[in-house]
Short mmCIF file of C-alpha atoms in Angstrom, two decimals:
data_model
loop_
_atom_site.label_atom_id
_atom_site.label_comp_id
_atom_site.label_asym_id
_atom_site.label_seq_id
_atom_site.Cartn_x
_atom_site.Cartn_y
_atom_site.Cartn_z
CA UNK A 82 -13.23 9.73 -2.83
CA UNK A 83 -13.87 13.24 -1.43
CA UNK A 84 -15.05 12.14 1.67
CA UNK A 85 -12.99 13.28 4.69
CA UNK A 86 -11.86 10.51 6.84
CA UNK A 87 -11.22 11.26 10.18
CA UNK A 88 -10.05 8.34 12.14
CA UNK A 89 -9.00 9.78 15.69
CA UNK A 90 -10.64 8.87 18.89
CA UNK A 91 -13.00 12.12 19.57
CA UNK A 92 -13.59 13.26 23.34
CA UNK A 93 -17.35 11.86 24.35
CA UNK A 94 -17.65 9.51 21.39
CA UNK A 95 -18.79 6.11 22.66
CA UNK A 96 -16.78 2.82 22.21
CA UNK A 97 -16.30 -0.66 23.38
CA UNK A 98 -13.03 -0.83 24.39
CA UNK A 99 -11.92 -4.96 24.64
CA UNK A 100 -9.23 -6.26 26.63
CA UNK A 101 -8.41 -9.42 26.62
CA UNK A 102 -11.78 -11.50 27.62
CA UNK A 103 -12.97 -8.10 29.18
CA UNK A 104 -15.41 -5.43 27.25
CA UNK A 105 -15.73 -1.82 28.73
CA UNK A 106 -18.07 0.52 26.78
CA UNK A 107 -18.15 4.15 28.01
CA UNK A 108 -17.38 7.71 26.64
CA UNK A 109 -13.77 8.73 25.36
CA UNK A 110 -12.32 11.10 27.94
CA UNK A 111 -8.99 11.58 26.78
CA UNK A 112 -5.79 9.82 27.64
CA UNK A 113 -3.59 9.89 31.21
CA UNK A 114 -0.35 8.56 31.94
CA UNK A 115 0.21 5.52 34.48
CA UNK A 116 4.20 5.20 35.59
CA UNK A 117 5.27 5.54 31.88
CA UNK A 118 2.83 3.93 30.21
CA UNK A 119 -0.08 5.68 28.17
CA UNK A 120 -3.73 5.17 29.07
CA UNK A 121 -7.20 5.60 27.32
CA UNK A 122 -9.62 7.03 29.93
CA UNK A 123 -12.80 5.98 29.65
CA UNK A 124 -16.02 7.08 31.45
CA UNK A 125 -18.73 4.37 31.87
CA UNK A 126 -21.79 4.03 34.47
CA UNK A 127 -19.86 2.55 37.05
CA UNK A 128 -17.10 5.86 36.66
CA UNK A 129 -13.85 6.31 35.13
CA UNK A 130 -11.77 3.62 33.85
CA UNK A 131 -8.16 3.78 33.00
CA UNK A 132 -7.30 0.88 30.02
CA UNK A 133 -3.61 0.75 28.87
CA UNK A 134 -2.92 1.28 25.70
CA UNK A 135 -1.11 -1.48 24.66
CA UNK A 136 -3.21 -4.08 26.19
CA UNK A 137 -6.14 -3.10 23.82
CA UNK A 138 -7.18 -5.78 21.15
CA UNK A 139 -10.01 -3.94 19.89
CA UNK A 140 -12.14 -0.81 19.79
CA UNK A 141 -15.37 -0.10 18.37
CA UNK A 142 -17.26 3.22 17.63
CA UNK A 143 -20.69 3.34 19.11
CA UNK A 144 -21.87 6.56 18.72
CA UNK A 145 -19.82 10.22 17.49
CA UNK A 146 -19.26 12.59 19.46
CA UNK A 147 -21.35 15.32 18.41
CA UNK A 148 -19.33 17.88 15.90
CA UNK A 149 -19.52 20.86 18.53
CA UNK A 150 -17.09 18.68 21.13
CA UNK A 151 -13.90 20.10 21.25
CA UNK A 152 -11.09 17.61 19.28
CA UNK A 153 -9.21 15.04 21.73
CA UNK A 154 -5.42 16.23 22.95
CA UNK A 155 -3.42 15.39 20.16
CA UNK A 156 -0.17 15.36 22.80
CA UNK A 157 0.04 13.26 26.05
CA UNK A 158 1.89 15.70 28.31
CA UNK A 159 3.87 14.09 31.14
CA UNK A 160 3.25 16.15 34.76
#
């Protein structure tokens, strides 16, 4: 296989983000720290949505982001 697999989550790439019963779907904006737990931020029509990390049960690409966005923060800094 020569293909290049690339399996990060990519600033403005589209997902459905489920947690428990609940579905968000928005654009990947990066991640942010609440208290000391990590957050996926997530920008849909109704604005910005903060999920935490580890209450995610499943994500699903939508749509790429296109190849000309920069890469998502491969850090989480702490402020």
């Amino acid at each position: 296989m020569s293909e290049k697999k690339d399996y990060e989550l990519k600033i403005g790439s589209v997902y459905t983000v489920t947690v428990k019963e609940k579905e968000v779907t928005g654009a990947f904006c990066g991640y942010a720290m609440i208290g000391s737990e990590t957050a996926l931020v997530i920008e849909d029509e109704n604005g910005t949505v903060y999920v935490s990390a580890d209450s995610v049960v499943m994500m699903r690409l939508i749509r790429k982001a296109p190849e000309n966005e920069p890469e998502s923060p491969k850090d989480v800094y702490y402020g």
